[in-house]
PDB file of C-alpha atoms and ligand atoms in Angstrom:
ATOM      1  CA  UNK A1405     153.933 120.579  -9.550  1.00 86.00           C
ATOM      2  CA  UNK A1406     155.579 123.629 -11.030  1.00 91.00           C
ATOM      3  CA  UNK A1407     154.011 127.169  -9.086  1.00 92.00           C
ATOM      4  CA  UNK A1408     152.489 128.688 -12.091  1.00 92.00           C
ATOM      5  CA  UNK A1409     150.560 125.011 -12.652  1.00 95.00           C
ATOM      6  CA  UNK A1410     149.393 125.523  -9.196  1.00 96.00           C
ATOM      7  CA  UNK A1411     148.793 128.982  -9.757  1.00 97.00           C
ATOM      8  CA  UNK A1412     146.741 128.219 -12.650  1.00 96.00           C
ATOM      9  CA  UNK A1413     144.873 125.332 -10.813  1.00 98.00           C
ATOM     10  CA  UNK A1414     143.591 127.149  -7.746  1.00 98.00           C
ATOM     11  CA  UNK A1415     142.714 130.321  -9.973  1.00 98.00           C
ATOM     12  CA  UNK A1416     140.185 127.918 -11.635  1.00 98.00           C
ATOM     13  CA  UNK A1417     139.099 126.635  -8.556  1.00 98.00           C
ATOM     14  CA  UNK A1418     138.301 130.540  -7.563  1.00 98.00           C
ATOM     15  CA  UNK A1419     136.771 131.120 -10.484  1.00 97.00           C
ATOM     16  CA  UNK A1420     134.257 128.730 -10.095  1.00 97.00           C
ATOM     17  CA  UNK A1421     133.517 128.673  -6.651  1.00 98.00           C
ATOM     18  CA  UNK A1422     130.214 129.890  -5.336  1.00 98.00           C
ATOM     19  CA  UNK A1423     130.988 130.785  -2.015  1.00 98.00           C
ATOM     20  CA  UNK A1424     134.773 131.786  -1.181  1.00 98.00           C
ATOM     21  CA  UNK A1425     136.443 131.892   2.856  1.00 98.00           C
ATOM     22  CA  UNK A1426     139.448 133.420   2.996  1.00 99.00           C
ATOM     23  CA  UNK A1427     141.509 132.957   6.177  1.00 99.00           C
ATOM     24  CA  UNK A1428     144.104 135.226   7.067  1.00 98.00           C
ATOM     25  CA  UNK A1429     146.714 135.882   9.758  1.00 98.00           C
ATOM     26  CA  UNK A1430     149.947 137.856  10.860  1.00 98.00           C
ATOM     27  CA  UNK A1431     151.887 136.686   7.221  1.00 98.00           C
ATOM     28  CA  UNK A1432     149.362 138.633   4.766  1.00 98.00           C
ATOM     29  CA  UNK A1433     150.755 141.962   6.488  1.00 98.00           C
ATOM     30  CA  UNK A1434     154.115 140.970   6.977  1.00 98.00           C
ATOM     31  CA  UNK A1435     155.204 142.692   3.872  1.00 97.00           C
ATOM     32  CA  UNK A1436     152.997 146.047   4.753  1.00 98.00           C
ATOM     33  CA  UNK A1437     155.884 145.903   7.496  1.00 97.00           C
ATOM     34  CA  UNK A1438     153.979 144.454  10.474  1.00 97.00           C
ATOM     35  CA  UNK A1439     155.847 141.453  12.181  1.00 96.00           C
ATOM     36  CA  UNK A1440     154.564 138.084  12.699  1.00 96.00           C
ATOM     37  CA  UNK A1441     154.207 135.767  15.704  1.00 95.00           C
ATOM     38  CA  UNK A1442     156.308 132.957  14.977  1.00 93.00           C
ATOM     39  CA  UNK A1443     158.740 133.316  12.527  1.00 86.00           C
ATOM     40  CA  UNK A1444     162.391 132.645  13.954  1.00 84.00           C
ATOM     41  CA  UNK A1445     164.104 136.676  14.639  1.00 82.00           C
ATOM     42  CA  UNK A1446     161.295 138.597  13.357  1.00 86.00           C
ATOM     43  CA  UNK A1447     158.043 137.005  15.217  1.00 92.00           C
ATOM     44  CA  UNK A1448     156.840 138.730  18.391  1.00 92.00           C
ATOM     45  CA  UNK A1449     156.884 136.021  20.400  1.00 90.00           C
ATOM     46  CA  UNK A1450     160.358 134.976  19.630  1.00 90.00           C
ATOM     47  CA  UNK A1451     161.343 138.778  21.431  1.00 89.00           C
ATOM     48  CA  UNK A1452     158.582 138.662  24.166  1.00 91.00           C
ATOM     49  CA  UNK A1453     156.733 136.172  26.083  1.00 91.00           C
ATOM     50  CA  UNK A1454     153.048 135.847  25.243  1.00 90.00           C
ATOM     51  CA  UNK A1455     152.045 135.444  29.034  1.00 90.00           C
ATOM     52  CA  UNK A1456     153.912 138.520  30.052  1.00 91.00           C
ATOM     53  CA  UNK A1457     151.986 140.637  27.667  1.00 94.00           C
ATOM     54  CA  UNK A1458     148.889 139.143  26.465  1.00 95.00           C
ATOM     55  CA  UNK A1459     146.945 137.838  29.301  1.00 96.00           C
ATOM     56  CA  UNK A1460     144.380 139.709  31.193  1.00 96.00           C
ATOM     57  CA  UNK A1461     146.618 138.333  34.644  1.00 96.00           C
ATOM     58  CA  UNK A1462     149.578 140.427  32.772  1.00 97.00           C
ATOM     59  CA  UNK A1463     147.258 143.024  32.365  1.00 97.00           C
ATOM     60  CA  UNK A1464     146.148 142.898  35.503  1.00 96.00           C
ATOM     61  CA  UNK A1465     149.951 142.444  36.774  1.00 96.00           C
ATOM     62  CA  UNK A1466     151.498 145.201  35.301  1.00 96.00           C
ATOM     63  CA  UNK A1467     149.330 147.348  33.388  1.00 96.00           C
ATOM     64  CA  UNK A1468     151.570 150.007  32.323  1.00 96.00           C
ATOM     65  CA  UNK A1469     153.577 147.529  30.434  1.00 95.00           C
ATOM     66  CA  UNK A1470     151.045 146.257  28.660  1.00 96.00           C
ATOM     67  CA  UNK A1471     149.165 149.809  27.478  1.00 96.00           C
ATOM     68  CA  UNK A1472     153.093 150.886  26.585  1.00 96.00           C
ATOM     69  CA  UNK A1473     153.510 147.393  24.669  1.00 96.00           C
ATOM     70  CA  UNK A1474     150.050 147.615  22.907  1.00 96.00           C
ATOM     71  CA  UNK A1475     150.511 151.654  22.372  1.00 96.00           C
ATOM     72  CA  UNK A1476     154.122 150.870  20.464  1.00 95.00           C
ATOM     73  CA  UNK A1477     152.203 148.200  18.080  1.00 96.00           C
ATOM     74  CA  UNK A1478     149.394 150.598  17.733  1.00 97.00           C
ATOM     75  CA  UNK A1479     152.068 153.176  16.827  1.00 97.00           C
ATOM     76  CA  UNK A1480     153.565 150.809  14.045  1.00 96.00           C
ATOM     77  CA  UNK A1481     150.078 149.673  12.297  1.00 97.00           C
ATOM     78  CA  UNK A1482     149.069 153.443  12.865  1.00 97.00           C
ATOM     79  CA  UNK A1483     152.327 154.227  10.047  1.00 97.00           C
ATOM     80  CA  UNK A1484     151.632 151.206   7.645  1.00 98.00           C
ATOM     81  CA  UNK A1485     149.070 150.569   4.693  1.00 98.00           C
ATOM     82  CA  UNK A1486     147.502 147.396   3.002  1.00 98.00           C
ATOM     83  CA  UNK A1487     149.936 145.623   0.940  1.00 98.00           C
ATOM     84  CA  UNK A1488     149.031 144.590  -2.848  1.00 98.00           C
ATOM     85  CA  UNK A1489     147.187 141.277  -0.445  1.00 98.00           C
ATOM     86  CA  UNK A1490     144.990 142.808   1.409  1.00 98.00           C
ATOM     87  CA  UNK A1491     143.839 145.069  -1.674  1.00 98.00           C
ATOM     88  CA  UNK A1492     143.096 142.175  -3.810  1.00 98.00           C
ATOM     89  CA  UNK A1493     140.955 140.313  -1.416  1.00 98.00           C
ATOM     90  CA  UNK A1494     139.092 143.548  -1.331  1.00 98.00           C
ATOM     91  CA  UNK A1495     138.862 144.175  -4.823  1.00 98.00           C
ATOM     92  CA  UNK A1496     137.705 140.503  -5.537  1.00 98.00           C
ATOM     93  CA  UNK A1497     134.731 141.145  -2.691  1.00 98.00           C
ATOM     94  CA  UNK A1498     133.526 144.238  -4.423  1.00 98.00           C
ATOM     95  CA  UNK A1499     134.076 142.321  -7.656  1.00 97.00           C
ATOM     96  CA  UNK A1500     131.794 139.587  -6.289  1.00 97.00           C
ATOM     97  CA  UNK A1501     129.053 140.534  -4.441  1.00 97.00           C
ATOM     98  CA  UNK A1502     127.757 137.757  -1.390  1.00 96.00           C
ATOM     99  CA  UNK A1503     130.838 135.510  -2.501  1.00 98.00           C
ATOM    100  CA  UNK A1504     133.954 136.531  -0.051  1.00 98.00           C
ATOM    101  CA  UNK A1505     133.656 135.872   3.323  1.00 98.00           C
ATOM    102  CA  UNK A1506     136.977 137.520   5.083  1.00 98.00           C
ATOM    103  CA  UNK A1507     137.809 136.017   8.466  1.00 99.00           C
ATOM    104  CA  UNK A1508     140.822 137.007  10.018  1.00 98.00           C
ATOM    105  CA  UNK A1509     143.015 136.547  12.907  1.00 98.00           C
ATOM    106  CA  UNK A1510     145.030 140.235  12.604  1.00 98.00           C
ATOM    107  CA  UNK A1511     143.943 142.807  15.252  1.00 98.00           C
ATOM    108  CA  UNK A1512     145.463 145.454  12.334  1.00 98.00           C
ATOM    109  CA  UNK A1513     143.149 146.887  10.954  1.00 98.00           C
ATOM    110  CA  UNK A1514     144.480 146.824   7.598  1.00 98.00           C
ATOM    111  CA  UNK A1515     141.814 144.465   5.230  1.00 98.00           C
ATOM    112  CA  UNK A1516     139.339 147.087   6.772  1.00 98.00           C
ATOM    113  CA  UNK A1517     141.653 149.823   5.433  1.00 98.00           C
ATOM    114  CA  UNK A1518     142.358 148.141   2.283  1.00 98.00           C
ATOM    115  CA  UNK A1519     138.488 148.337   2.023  1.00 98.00           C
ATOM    116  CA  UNK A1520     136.576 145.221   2.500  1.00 98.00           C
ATOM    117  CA  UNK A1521     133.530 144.883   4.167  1.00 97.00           C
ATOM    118  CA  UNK A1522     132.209 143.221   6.823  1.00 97.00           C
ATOM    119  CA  UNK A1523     135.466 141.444   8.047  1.00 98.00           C
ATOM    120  CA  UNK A1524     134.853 138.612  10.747  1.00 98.00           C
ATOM    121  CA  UNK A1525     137.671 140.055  12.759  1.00 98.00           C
ATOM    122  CA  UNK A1526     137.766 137.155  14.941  1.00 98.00           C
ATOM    123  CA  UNK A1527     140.869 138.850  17.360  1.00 98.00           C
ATOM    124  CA  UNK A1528     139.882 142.062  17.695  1.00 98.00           C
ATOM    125  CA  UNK A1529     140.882 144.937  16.704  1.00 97.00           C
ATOM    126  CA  UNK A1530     143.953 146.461  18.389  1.00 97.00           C
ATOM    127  CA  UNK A1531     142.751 149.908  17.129  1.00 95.00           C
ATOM    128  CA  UNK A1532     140.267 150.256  19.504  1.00 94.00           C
ATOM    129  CA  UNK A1533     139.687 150.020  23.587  1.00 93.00           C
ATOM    130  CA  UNK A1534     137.275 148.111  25.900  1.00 91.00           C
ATOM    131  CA  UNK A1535     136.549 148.430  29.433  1.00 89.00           C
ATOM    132  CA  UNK A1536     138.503 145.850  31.533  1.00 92.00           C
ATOM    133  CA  UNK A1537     135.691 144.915  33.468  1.00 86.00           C
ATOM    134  CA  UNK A1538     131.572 146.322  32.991  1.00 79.00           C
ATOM    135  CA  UNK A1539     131.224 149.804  35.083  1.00 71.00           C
ATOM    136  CA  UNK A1540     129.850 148.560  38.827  1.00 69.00           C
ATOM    137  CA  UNK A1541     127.485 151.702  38.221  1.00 66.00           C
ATOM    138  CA  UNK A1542     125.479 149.729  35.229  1.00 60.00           C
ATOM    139  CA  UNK A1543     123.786 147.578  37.198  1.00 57.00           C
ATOM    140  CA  UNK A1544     122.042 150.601  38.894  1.00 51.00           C
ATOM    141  CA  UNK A1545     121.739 153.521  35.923  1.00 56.00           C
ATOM    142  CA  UNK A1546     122.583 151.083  32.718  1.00 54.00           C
ATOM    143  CA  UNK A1547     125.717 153.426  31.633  1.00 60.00           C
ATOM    144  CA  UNK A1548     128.976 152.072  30.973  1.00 67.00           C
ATOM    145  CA  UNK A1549     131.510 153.963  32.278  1.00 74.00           C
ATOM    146  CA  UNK A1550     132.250 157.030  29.838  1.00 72.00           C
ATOM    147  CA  UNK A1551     135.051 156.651  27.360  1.00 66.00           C
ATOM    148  CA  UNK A1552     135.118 160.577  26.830  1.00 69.00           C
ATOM    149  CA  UNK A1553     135.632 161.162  30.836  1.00 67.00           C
ATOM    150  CA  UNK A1554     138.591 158.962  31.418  1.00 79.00           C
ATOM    151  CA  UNK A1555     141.325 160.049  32.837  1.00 86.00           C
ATOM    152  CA  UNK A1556     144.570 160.182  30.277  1.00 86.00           C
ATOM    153  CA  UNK A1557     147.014 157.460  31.497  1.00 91.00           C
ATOM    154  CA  UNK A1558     148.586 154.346  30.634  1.00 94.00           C
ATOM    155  CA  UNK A1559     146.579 152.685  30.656  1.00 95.00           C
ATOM    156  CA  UNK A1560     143.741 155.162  30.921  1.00 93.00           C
ATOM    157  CA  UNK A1561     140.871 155.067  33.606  1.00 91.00           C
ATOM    158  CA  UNK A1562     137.574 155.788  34.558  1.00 87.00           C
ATOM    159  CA  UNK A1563     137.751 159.063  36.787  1.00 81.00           C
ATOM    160  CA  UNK A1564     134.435 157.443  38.576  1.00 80.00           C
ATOM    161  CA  UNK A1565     135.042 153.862  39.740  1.00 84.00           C
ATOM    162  CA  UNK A1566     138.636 153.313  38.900  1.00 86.00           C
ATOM    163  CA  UNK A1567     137.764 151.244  35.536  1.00 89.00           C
ATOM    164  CA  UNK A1568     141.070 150.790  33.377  1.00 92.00           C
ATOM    165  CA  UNK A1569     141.017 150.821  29.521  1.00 93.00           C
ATOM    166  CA  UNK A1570     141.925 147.972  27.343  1.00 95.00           C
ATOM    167  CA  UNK A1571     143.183 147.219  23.977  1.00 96.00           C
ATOM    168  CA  UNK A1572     139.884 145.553  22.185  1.00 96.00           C
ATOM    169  CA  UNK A1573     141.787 142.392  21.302  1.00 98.00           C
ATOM    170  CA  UNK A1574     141.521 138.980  22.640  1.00 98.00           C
ATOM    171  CA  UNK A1575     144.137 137.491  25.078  1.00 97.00           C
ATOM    172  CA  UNK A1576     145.266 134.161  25.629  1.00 95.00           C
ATOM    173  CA  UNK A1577     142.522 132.410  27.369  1.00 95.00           C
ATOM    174  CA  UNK A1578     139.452 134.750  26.655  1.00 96.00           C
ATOM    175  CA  UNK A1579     136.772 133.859  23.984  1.00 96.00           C
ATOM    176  CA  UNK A1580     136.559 135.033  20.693  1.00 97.00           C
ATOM    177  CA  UNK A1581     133.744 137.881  19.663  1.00 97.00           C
ATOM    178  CA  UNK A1582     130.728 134.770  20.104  1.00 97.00           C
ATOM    179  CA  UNK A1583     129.244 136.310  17.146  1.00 98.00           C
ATOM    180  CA  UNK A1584     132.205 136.499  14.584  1.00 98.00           C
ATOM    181  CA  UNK A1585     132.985 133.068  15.755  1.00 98.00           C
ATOM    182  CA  UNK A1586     129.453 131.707  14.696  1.00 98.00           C
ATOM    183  CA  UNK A1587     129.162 133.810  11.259  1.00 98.00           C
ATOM    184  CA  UNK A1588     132.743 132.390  10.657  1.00 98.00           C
ATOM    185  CA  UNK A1589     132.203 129.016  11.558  1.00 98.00           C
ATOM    186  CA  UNK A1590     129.223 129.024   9.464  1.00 98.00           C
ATOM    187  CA  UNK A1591     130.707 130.442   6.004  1.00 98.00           C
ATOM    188  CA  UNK A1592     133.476 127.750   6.587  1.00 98.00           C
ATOM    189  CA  UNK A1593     130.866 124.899   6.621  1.00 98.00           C
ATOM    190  CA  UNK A1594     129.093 126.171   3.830  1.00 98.00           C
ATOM    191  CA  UNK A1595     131.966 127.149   1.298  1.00 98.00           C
ATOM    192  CA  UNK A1596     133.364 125.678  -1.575  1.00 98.00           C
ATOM    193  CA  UNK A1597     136.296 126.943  -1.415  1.00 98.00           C
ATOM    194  CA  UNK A1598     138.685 127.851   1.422  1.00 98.00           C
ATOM    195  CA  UNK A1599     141.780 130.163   1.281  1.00 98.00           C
ATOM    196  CA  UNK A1600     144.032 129.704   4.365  1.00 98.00           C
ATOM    197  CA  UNK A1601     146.701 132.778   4.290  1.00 98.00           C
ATOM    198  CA  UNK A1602     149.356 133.522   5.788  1.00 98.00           C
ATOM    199  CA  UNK A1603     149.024 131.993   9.237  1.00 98.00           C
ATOM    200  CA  UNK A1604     150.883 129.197  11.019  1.00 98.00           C
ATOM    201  CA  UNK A1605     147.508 126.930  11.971  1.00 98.00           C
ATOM    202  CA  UNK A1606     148.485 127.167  15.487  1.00 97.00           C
ATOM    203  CA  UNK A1607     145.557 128.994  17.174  1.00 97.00           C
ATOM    204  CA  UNK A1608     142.226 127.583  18.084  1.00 97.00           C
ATOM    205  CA  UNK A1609     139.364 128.211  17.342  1.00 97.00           C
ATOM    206  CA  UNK A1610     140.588 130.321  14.265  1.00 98.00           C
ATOM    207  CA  UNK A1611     142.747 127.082  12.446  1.00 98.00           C
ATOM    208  CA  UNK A1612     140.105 124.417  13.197  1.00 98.00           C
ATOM    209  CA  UNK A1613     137.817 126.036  10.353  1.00 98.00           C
ATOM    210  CA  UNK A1614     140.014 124.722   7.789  1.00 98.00           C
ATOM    211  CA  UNK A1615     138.603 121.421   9.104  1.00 98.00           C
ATOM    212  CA  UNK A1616     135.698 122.540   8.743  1.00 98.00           C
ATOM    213  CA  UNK A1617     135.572 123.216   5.717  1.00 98.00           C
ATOM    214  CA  UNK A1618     137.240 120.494   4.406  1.00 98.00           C
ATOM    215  CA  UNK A1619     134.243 118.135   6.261  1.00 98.00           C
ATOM    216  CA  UNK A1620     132.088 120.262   4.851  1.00 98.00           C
ATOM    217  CA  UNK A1621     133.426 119.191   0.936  1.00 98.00           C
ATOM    218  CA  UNK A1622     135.588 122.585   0.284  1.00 98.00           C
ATOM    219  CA  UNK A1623     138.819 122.432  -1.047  1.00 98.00           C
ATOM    220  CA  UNK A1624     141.306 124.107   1.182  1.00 98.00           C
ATOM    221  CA  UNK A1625     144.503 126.127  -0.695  1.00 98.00           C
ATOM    222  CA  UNK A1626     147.037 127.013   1.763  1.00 98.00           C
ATOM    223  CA  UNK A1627     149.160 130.013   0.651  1.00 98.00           C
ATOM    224  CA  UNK A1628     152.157 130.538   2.963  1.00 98.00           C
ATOM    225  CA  UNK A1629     156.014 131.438   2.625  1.00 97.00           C
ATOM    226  CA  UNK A1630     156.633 128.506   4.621  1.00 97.00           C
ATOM    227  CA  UNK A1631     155.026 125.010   5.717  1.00 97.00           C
ATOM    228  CA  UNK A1632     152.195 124.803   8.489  1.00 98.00           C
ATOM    229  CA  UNK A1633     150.302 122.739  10.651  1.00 98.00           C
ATOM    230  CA  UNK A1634     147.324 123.061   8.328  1.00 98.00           C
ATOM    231  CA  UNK A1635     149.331 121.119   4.843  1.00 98.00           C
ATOM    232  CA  UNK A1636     148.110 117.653   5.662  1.00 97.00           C
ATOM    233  CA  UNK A1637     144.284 118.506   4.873  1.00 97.00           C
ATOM    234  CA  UNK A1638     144.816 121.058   2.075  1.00 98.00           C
ATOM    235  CA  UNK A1639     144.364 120.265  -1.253  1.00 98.00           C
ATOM    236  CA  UNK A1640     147.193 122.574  -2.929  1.00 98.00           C
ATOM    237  CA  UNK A1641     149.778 124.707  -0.913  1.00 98.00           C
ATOM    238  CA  UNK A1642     151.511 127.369  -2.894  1.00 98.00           C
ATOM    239  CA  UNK A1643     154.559 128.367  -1.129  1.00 97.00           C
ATOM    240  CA  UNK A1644     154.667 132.479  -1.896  1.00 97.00           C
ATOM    241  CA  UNK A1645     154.105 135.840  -0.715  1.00 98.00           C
ATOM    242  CA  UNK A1646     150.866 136.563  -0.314  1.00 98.00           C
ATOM    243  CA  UNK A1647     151.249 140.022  -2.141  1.00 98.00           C
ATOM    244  CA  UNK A1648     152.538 138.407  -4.604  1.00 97.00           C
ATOM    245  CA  UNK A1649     150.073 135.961  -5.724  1.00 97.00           C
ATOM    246  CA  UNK A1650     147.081 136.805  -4.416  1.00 98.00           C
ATOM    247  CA  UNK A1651     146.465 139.567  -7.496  1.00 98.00           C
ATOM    248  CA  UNK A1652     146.617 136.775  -9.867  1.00 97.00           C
ATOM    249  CA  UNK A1653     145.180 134.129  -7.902  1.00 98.00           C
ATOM    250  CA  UNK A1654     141.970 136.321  -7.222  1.00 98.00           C
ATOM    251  CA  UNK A1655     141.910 139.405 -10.146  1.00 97.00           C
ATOM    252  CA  UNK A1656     144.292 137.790 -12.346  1.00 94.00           C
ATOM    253  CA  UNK A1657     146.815 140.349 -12.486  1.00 87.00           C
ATOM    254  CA  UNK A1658     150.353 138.860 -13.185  1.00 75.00           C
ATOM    255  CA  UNK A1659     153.005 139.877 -11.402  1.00 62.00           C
ATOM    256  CA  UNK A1660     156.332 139.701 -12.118  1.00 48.00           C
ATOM    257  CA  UNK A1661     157.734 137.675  -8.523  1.00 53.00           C
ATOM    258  CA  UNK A1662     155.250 135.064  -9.407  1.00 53.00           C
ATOM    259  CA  UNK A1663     155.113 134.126 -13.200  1.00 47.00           C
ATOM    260  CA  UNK A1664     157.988 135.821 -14.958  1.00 39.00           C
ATOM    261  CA  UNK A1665     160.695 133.555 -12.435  1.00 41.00           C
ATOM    262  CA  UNK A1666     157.994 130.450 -12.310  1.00 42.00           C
ATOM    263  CA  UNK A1667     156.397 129.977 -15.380  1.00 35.00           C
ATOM    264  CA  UNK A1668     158.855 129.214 -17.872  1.00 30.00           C
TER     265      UNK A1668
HETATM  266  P1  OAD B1312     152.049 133.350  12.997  1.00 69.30           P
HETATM  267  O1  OAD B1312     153.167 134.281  13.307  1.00 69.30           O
HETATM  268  O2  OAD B1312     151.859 132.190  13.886  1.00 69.30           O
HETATM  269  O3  OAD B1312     152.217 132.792  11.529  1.00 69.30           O
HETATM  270  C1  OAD B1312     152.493 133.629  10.450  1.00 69.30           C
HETATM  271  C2  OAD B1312     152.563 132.781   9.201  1.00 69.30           C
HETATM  272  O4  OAD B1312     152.726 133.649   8.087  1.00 69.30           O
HETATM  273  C3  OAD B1312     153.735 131.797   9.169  1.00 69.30           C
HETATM  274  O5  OAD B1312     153.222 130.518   8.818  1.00 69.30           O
HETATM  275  C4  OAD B1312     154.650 132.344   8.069  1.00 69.30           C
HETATM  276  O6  OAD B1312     155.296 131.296   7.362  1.00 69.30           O
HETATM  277  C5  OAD B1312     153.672 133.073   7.191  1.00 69.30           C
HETATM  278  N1  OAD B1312     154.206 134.200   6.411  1.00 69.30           N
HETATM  279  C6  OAD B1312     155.176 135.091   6.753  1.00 69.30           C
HETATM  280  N2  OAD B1312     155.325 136.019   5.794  1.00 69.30           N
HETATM  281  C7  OAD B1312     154.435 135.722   4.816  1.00 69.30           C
HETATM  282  C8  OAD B1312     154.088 136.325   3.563  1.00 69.30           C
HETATM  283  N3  OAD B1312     154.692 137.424   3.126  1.00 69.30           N
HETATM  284  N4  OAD B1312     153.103 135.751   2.835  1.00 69.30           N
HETATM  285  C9  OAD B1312     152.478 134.609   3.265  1.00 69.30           C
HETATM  286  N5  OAD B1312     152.759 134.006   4.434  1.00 69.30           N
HETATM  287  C10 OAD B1312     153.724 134.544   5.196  1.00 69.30           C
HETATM  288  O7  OAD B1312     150.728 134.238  12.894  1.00 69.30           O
HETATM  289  P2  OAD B1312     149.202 133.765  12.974  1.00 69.30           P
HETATM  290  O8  OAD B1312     149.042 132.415  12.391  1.00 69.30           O
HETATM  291  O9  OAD B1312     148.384 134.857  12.451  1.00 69.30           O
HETATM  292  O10 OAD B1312     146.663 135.765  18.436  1.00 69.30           O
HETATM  293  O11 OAD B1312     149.003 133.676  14.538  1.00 69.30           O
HETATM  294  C11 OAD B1312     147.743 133.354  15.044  1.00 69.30           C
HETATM  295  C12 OAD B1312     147.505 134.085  16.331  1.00 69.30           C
HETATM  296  O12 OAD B1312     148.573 133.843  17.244  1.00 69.30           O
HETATM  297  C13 OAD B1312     147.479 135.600  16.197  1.00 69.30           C
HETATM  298  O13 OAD B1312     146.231 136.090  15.787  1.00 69.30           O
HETATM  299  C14 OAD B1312     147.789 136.038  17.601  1.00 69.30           C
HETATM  300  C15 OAD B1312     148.923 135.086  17.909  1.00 69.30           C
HETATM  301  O14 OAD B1312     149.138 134.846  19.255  1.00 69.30           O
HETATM  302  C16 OAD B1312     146.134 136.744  19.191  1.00 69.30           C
HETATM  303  O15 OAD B1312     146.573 137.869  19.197  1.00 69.30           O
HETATM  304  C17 OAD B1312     144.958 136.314  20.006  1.00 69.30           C
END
């Protein structure tokens, strides 16, 4: 089927869907400039080895390495906005009230900055820092150990017991934010309608709630640049940028990439 049929399909299938999940991951920023994880050259973990980097044993290992890797991706998502993407999704969820719910996988920042609300940001958030481990003290005196008194350093530390600061996001073999997880897991059994953007389908939990959805009845629309592991249960894949066509598939604003080359 032609991409503007498809186009037109799944914008009727928005339309009249009650309750909307959108799934997102590293390819709805790519074009605000922020690189992926597995495309061939340009993916981060076709330059750097996951276990080297994000693991709380690399951590752990070689902390200095990882603060200085995590400070130069803070750096670039620090000097990039929301693409024409992430501004849609959050136009269409203060366009429709209770009908979005915006899970994603990106520890960015940037469908927060584009302005939606309440996004199940089931990776973290690579804006922000945890404690490695809770502050021995709280067991006694119920304080954490004191953001505001650690001492600068990569990474930086608690001048009282030695704590070491964190980026907020979650490694290879931790557990996802419990609660995220459950609100997410929950919108995905209860939608009508599932959006699957931009991600390869690779990662557990996060990919498995296409399935659930599409147990749950949904239809599942797969927009991606390129094929994934998630094409076998969706019911329409449209092969684009997600700048692109996610202004017309959600606010119906044409754009030029999409139906002036496609639709004649
Ligand atoms: P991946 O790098 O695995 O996949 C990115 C997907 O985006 C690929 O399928 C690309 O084809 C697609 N893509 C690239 N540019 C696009 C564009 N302009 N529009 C639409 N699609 C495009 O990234 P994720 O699936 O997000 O985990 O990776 C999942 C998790 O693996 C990440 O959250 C991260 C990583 O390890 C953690 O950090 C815990």
């Amino acid at each position: 089927m032609p991409l503007q049929e498809k186009m037109q399909k799944v914008r009727g299938w928005i339309q009249s869907a009650q309750r909307v999940v959108a799934l997102t991951g590293a390819g709805i920023s790519a074009e605000s400039g922020v690189p992926t994880f597995r495309d061939a050259q340009t993916g981060l973990w076709a330059r750097y080895k996951p276990e080297d980097l994000a693991t709380e044993a690399a951590f752990r290992h070689d902390p200095q390495r990882v603060w200085d890797w995590y400070a130069w991706r803070r750096e670039l998502v620090a000097n990039v906005s929301p693409n024409a993407a992430h501004h849609a999704l959050a136009e269409f969820g203060r366009q429709h009230p209770g009908r979005l719910t915006l899970v994603t996988q990106n520890v960015d920042g940037l469908h927060q900055q584009a302005g939606s609300e309440d996004v199940l940001a089931l990776h973290g958030n690579i804006r922000q820092d945890r404690w490695l481990r809770p502050c021995p003290r709280e067991r006694f005196s119920e304080r954490d150990c004191e953001p505001a008194t650690a001492t600068e350093g990569r990474p930086p530390k608690c001048d009282v017991c030695g704590n070491q600061l964190r980026p907020a996001v979650v490694w290879f073999g931790e557990a996802l934010p419990e609660i995220s997880l459950f609100r997410a897991d929950e919108a995905a059994g209860n939608c009508d309608l599932m959006l699957v953007i931009g991600t390869s389908g690779l990662v557990y939990p996060a990919a498995g709630l296409a399935d659930v959805a599409r147990r749950a009845g949904a239809r599942v629309v797969i927009i991606n640049t390129g094929p994934t592991e998630l094409d076998d249960l969706a019911d329409c894949g449209i092969r684009c940028k997600a700048a692109e066509c996610l202004p017309e598939l959600l606010l119906g604003e044409t754009r030029m990439g999409v139906t002036a080359e496609e639709g004649v």
